[in-house]
Amino acid sequence: MTWVAAVARLRARREAGVLVTVATVRGHAPRDAGAKLVVARTGTWGSIGGGNVEAVAIDRAREMIAAATPGPELIDFALNDKVTNKHGVQCCGGTVSVLLEPLPVVRAVAVFGVGHVGLELARVLARQDLDLHLVDNRADMLTEERLDVLADAVAQVHVHHTPLLPEEVLARLPYGTHILIMTHDHAEDAALCDAALRTTHLGSIGLIGSAAKWVRFRRRLATEGGHDEAAIDRIRTPIGLADITGKEPATIAVSVAADLLRTFETEGESKGDRRAEAGRRGQGHRQEQGDRRADAPTRRSG
């Protein structure tokens, strides 16, 4: 499998990885600049030459995956018999710099209802690097002609025509998918809210509508659905930024998209806090190992 195919495979499977590239070579080295290796939690594809260079790169790549490291790193290797290597001697005589670039799992968003607002929202979200799922039970909302406005999308767009039960799509969505419910039918919206609360692997759940609509839905979710208050509070309504009050479809779409992007940033900050805590826990261990690493490959932030 080529490295390009491996990257596409990881994205399709929603698995994190690291793209490892030989950035520079001076003197003799196992591979020329540009050689690539893709590293996942349990597999690798391609090669940057084997030996200590590749083994150290794989070790570091998997540390980056485990810590969800956001930025690239550059590691320098001296290929001579005077350097203490973790995985054996490589004495080609040259020096190599290896760039490690994280391949994070892209976010996923599912829009239920591709009417006037839904289509405008799809147009905005399609400019983001994410998996965008568009779900509707009306075939005429999902025609190629109507969705042609998404032809140049950055996002990977997945169209789901569900003539009977749109909520069945929920179980097939990727882990952590953010849900936005805005169908043409309040009964369908209510069924989707109930089903979304019963689907444990989803991310945030947003519902378009008025305060009066939510009062009815909340009562029904508690009495007929049997959901407790904490579960029902997972549903956010109204969606969008409160200080944007326009009712035109494009205005609503921009407001909802901005609110969702803010949710993404909040998620990123939470992950950053967890990474920082993991870094503090490991700091003492790294200091103890400092002397032994004095002759090891040097690592630089990208």
Short mmCIF file of C-alpha atoms in Angstrom, two decimals:
data_model
loop_
_atom_site.label_atom_id
_atom_site.label_comp_id
_atom_site.label_asym_id
_atom_site.label_seq_id
_atom_site.Cartn_x
_atom_site.Cartn_y
_atom_site.Cartn_z
CA MET A 1 0.00 0.00 0.00
CA THR A 2 1.33 3.44 -0.92
CA TRP A 3 1.63 6.13 1.74
CA VAL A 4 -1.13 8.12 0.03
CA ALA A 5 -3.48 5.13 0.21
CA ALA A 6 -2.48 4.54 3.84
CA VAL A 7 -3.37 8.13 4.78
CA ALA A 8 -6.73 7.78 3.02
CA ARG A 9 -7.34 4.47 4.80
CA LEU A 10 -6.69 5.98 8.22
CA ARG A 11 -9.04 8.85 7.47
CA ALA A 12 -11.79 6.49 6.31
CA ARG A 13 -11.38 4.40 9.45
CA ARG A 14 -11.15 7.50 11.64
CA GLU A 15 -7.81 6.41 13.07
CA ALA A 16 -5.06 8.80 14.12
CA GLY A 17 -1.64 8.46 12.54
CA VAL A 18 1.63 10.21 11.79
CA LEU A 19 3.21 10.86 8.39
CA VAL A 20 6.99 10.46 8.66
CA THR A 21 9.12 12.02 5.91
CA VAL A 22 12.88 12.11 5.35
CA ALA A 23 13.24 15.88 5.19
CA THR A 24 16.98 16.32 4.54
CA VAL A 25 19.96 14.06 3.91
CA ARG A 26 23.66 14.91 4.06
CA GLY A 27 26.15 12.29 3.05
CA HIS A 28 25.18 8.63 2.90
CA ALA A 29 21.79 7.46 4.25
CA PRO A 30 19.47 4.49 3.70
CA ARG A 31 16.84 6.57 1.84
CA ASP A 32 16.80 9.84 -0.03
CA ALA A 33 14.92 12.95 1.05
CA GLY A 34 11.21 12.56 0.41
CA ALA A 35 10.94 8.92 1.50
CA LYS A 36 7.78 8.45 3.55
CA LEU A 37 6.36 6.19 6.24
CA VAL A 38 2.84 6.23 7.70
CA VAL A 39 2.52 5.12 11.32
CA ALA A 40 -0.70 4.12 13.07
CA ARG A 41 -1.28 2.69 16.53
CA THR A 42 -0.89 -0.89 15.32
CA GLY A 43 0.52 -0.74 11.80
CA THR A 44 2.96 0.97 9.44
CA TRP A 45 3.09 1.50 5.69
CA GLY A 46 6.11 2.50 3.63
CA SER A 47 9.67 2.91 4.86
CA ILE A 48 12.28 5.57 5.55
CA GLY A 49 15.11 3.06 5.45
CA GLY A 50 14.72 0.73 8.39
CA GLY A 51 17.21 0.43 11.22
CA ASN A 52 17.48 2.79 14.16
CA VAL A 53 16.15 5.82 12.26
CA GLU A 54 12.90 4.13 11.36
CA ALA A 55 12.49 2.41 14.73
CA VAL A 56 12.98 5.66 16.68
CA ALA A 57 10.60 7.47 14.33
CA ILE A 58 7.94 4.80 14.85
CA ASP A 59 8.36 4.95 18.64
CA ARG A 60 8.03 8.73 18.66
CA ALA A 61 5.11 8.69 16.23
CA ARG A 62 3.16 6.37 18.51
CA GLU A 63 3.95 8.59 21.50
CA MET A 64 2.53 11.50 19.51
CA ILE A 65 -0.61 9.51 18.66
CA ALA A 66 -1.14 8.55 22.30
CA ALA A 67 -0.72 12.16 23.45
CA ALA A 68 -2.70 13.63 20.54
CA THR A 69 0.25 15.92 19.79
CA PRO A 70 -1.08 18.66 17.48
CA GLY A 71 2.09 19.97 15.85
CA PRO A 72 4.90 18.49 13.73
CA GLU A 73 8.34 17.59 15.04
CA LEU A 74 11.74 17.30 13.40
CA ILE A 75 14.27 14.72 14.58
CA ASP A 76 17.95 14.81 13.58
CA PHE A 77 20.00 11.63 13.29
CA ALA A 78 23.78 11.21 13.01
CA LEU A 79 24.52 7.92 11.26
CA ASN A 80 27.87 6.87 12.70
CA ASP A 81 29.20 4.29 15.14
CA LYS A 82 30.03 6.93 17.78
CA VAL A 83 26.34 7.63 18.52
CA THR A 84 24.52 5.58 21.14
CA ASN A 85 21.36 4.37 19.43
CA LYS A 86 18.26 2.88 21.00
CA HIS A 87 17.74 0.32 18.26
CA GLY A 88 21.24 -0.62 17.12
CA VAL A 89 24.06 0.97 15.14
CA GLN A 90 23.65 2.73 11.81
CA CYS A 91 27.00 3.85 10.45
CA CYS A 92 26.20 5.00 6.91
CA GLY A 93 28.23 8.13 7.62
CA GLY A 94 25.65 10.81 6.87
CA THR A 95 23.06 12.82 8.77
CA VAL A 96 19.30 12.69 8.36
CA SER A 97 16.43 14.94 9.45
CA VAL A 98 13.02 13.28 9.76
CA LEU A 99 9.76 15.24 9.90
CA LEU A 100 6.83 13.75 11.85
CA GLU A 101 3.41 15.25 10.97
CA PRO A 102 0.34 14.20 12.97
CA LEU A 103 -2.66 12.95 10.98
CA PRO A 104 -5.49 13.63 13.41
CA VAL A 105 -8.92 12.10 13.17
CA VAL A 106 -11.08 14.61 11.33
CA ARG A 107 -14.29 15.74 12.95
CA ALA A 108 -17.67 14.57 11.67
CA VAL A 109 -20.94 16.49 11.47
CA ALA A 110 -24.37 15.16 10.49
CA VAL A 111 -27.09 17.56 9.32
CA PHE A 112 -30.56 16.03 9.50
CA GLY A 113 -32.76 18.01 7.14
CA VAL A 114 -31.31 19.55 3.98
CA GLY A 115 -33.95 22.20 3.39
CA HIS A 116 -33.24 25.90 2.93
CA VAL A 117 -31.26 26.27 6.15
CA GLY A 118 -29.70 22.81 5.95
CA LEU A 119 -28.33 23.40 2.47
CA GLU A 120 -26.92 26.80 3.39
CA LEU A 121 -25.32 25.21 6.46
CA ALA A 122 -23.86 22.44 4.30
CA ARG A 123 -22.32 25.08 2.03
CA VAL A 124 -20.56 26.70 4.99
CA LEU A 125 -19.42 23.48 6.67
CA ALA A 126 -18.23 22.04 3.36
CA ARG A 127 -15.34 24.54 3.48
CA GLN A 128 -13.97 22.80 6.59
CA ASP A 129 -11.80 19.67 6.69
CA LEU A 130 -14.37 17.29 8.16
CA ASP A 131 -16.71 14.42 7.28
CA LEU A 132 -20.08 15.97 6.48
CA HIS A 133 -23.15 13.73 6.49
CA LEU A 134 -26.34 15.08 4.91
CA VAL A 135 -29.51 13.18 5.82
CA ASP A 136 -33.03 13.68 4.47
CA ASN A 137 -36.06 11.53 3.71
CA ARG A 138 -36.97 13.66 0.69
CA ALA A 139 -35.19 12.57 -2.47
CA ASP A 140 -35.71 15.95 -4.14
CA MET A 141 -33.61 17.61 -1.42
CA LEU A 142 -30.62 15.40 -2.29
CA THR A 143 -30.50 15.56 -6.09
CA GLU A 144 -27.16 16.05 -7.80
CA GLU A 145 -28.36 19.33 -9.26
CA ARG A 146 -29.30 20.73 -5.86
CA LEU A 147 -26.11 19.56 -4.18
CA ASP A 148 -23.93 20.77 -7.04
CA VAL A 149 -23.09 23.81 -4.89
CA LEU A 150 -20.93 21.43 -2.82
CA ALA A 151 -18.92 20.20 -5.81
CA ASP A 152 -15.75 22.00 -4.68
CA ALA A 153 -16.12 20.99 -1.02
CA VAL A 154 -13.05 20.56 1.16
CA ALA A 155 -15.08 18.25 3.39
CA GLN A 156 -15.83 14.64 2.53
CA VAL A 157 -19.58 14.78 1.85
CA HIS A 158 -21.74 11.72 2.51
CA VAL A 159 -25.38 11.79 1.37
CA HIS A 160 -28.00 9.60 3.09
CA HIS A 161 -31.49 9.30 1.62
CA THR A 162 -33.70 7.78 4.34
CA PRO A 163 -37.30 7.53 3.10
CA LEU A 164 -38.59 5.79 6.24
CA LEU A 165 -36.54 6.23 9.42
CA PRO A 166 -33.79 8.88 9.32
CA GLU A 167 -32.84 8.02 12.91
CA GLU A 168 -31.43 4.68 11.71
CA VAL A 169 -28.47 6.64 10.31
CA LEU A 170 -27.37 7.61 13.83
CA ALA A 171 -26.02 4.16 14.65
CA ARG A 172 -23.88 4.18 11.49
CA LEU A 173 -22.27 7.55 12.07
CA PRO A 174 -18.62 7.74 13.19
CA TYR A 175 -17.70 8.03 16.85
CA GLY A 176 -18.04 11.59 18.14
CA THR A 177 -20.18 12.88 15.27
CA HIS A 178 -21.84 16.21 16.07
CA ILE A 179 -25.57 16.13 15.28
CA LEU A 180 -27.65 19.05 13.99
CA ILE A 181 -31.41 18.37 13.77
CA MET A 182 -33.38 20.67 11.45
CA THR A 183 -35.86 18.61 9.44
CA HIS A 184 -39.10 19.87 7.90
CA ASP A 185 -41.21 17.78 10.33
CA HIS A 186 -41.41 18.40 14.09
CA ALA A 187 -42.43 14.77 14.67
CA GLU A 188 -39.26 13.66 12.88
CA ASP A 189 -37.20 16.12 14.92
CA ALA A 190 -38.65 14.65 18.12
CA ALA A 191 -37.89 11.08 17.02
CA LEU A 192 -34.33 12.07 16.15
CA CYS A 193 -33.83 13.74 19.55
CA ASP A 194 -35.01 10.60 21.32
CA ALA A 195 -32.85 8.32 19.17
CA ALA A 196 -29.78 10.57 19.50
CA LEU A 197 -30.01 10.42 23.31
CA ARG A 198 -30.06 6.61 23.06
CA THR A 199 -26.99 6.54 20.79
CA THR A 200 -24.04 6.70 23.14
CA HIS A 201 -21.17 7.32 20.70
CA LEU A 202 -22.30 10.72 19.39
CA GLY A 203 -20.81 14.14 20.10
CA SER A 204 -22.92 17.24 20.66
CA ILE A 205 -26.62 17.30 19.74
CA GLY A 206 -28.18 20.52 18.44
CA LEU A 207 -31.84 21.19 17.65
CA ILE A 208 -33.20 24.11 15.65
CA GLY A 209 -36.43 25.67 16.83
CA SER A 210 -38.25 27.99 19.20
CA ALA A 211 -38.47 27.94 22.98
CA ALA A 212 -42.09 26.74 22.75
CA LYS A 213 -41.04 23.81 20.58
CA TRP A 214 -38.37 22.83 23.09
CA VAL A 215 -40.81 22.94 26.01
CA ARG A 216 -42.97 20.36 24.24
CA PHE A 217 -40.02 18.24 23.22
CA ARG A 218 -38.48 18.30 26.69
CA ARG A 219 -41.70 17.14 28.29
CA ARG A 220 -42.13 14.37 25.73
CA LEU A 221 -38.51 13.18 26.09
CA ALA A 222 -39.02 12.88 29.85
CA THR A 223 -42.49 11.32 29.92
CA GLU A 224 -42.64 9.19 26.78
CA GLY A 225 -38.91 8.70 26.23
CA GLY A 226 -38.00 8.07 29.86
CA HIS A 227 -34.88 10.25 29.69
CA ASP A 228 -33.64 11.93 32.84
CA GLU A 229 -32.86 15.64 33.07
CA ALA A 230 -29.11 15.16 32.67
CA ALA A 231 -29.59 13.22 29.43
CA ILE A 232 -32.05 15.75 28.03
CA ASP A 233 -29.61 18.55 28.80
CA ARG A 234 -27.27 17.04 26.21
CA ILE A 235 -29.49 18.59 23.55
CA ARG A 236 -28.64 22.20 22.86
CA THR A 237 -31.40 24.46 21.61
CA PRO A 238 -31.64 27.01 20.21
CA ILE A 239 -28.49 26.53 18.14
CA GLY A 240 -26.40 29.35 16.77
CA LEU A 241 -24.96 32.50 18.27
CA ALA A 242 -27.48 34.34 20.45
CA ASP A 243 -26.47 37.80 19.23
CA ILE A 244 -27.14 36.96 15.58
CA THR A 245 -30.90 37.30 15.25
CA GLY A 246 -31.52 37.33 11.50
CA LYS A 247 -33.98 34.76 10.16
CA GLU A 248 -32.73 34.41 6.59
CA PRO A 249 -31.49 30.84 5.86
CA ALA A 250 -27.95 31.97 5.06
CA THR A 251 -27.77 34.07 8.25
CA ILE A 252 -29.02 31.21 10.40
CA ALA A 253 -26.54 28.87 8.70
CA VAL A 254 -23.57 31.14 9.39
CA SER A 255 -24.67 31.52 13.02
CA VAL A 256 -25.04 27.75 13.52
CA ALA A 257 -21.71 27.02 11.81
CA ALA A 258 -19.89 29.60 13.95
CA ASP A 259 -21.41 28.11 17.10
CA LEU A 260 -20.30 24.64 16.03
CA LEU A 261 -16.77 25.81 15.28
CA ARG A 262 -16.66 27.31 18.77
CA THR A 263 -17.63 23.86 20.10
CA PHE A 264 -14.73 22.39 18.14
CA GLU A 265 -12.33 24.88 19.73
CA THR A 266 -13.63 24.09 23.21
CA GLU A 267 -12.99 20.41 22.54
CA GLY A 268 -9.47 21.24 21.39
CA GLU A 269 -8.78 23.25 24.54
CA SER A 270 -9.96 20.34 26.70
CA LYS A 271 -7.64 17.96 24.87
CA GLY A 272 -4.82 20.47 25.24
CA ASP A 273 -5.33 20.55 29.01
CA ARG A 274 -5.15 16.76 29.13
CA ARG A 275 -1.97 16.76 27.02
CA ALA A 276 -0.39 19.36 29.32
CA GLU A 277 -1.19 17.27 32.37
CA ALA A 278 0.31 14.20 30.71
CA GLY A 279 3.40 16.26 29.90
CA ARG A 280 3.79 17.36 33.52
CA ARG A 281 3.53 13.76 34.70
CA GLY A 282 6.23 12.70 32.29
CA GLN A 283 8.59 15.64 32.93
CA GLY A 284 10.32 14.05 35.90
CA HIS A 285 10.95 10.84 34.00
CA ARG A 286 12.39 12.75 31.03
CA GLN A 287 14.77 14.65 33.31
CA GLU A 288 16.02 11.39 34.81
CA GLN A 289 16.68 10.06 31.34
CA GLY A 290 18.42 13.25 30.16
CA ASP A 291 22.01 12.10 30.62
CA ARG A 292 21.45 8.85 28.79
CA ARG A 293 19.89 10.72 25.90
CA ALA A 294 22.72 13.16 25.45
CA ASP A 295 24.01 11.24 22.43
CA ALA A 296 20.60 10.23 21.10
CA PRO A 297 18.84 11.83 18.11
CA THR A 298 17.80 15.42 18.73
CA ARG A 299 14.19 16.47 18.38
CA ARG A 300 12.85 19.84 17.35
CA SER A 301 9.36 21.24 17.18
CA GLY A 302 8.06 21.96 13.72
#
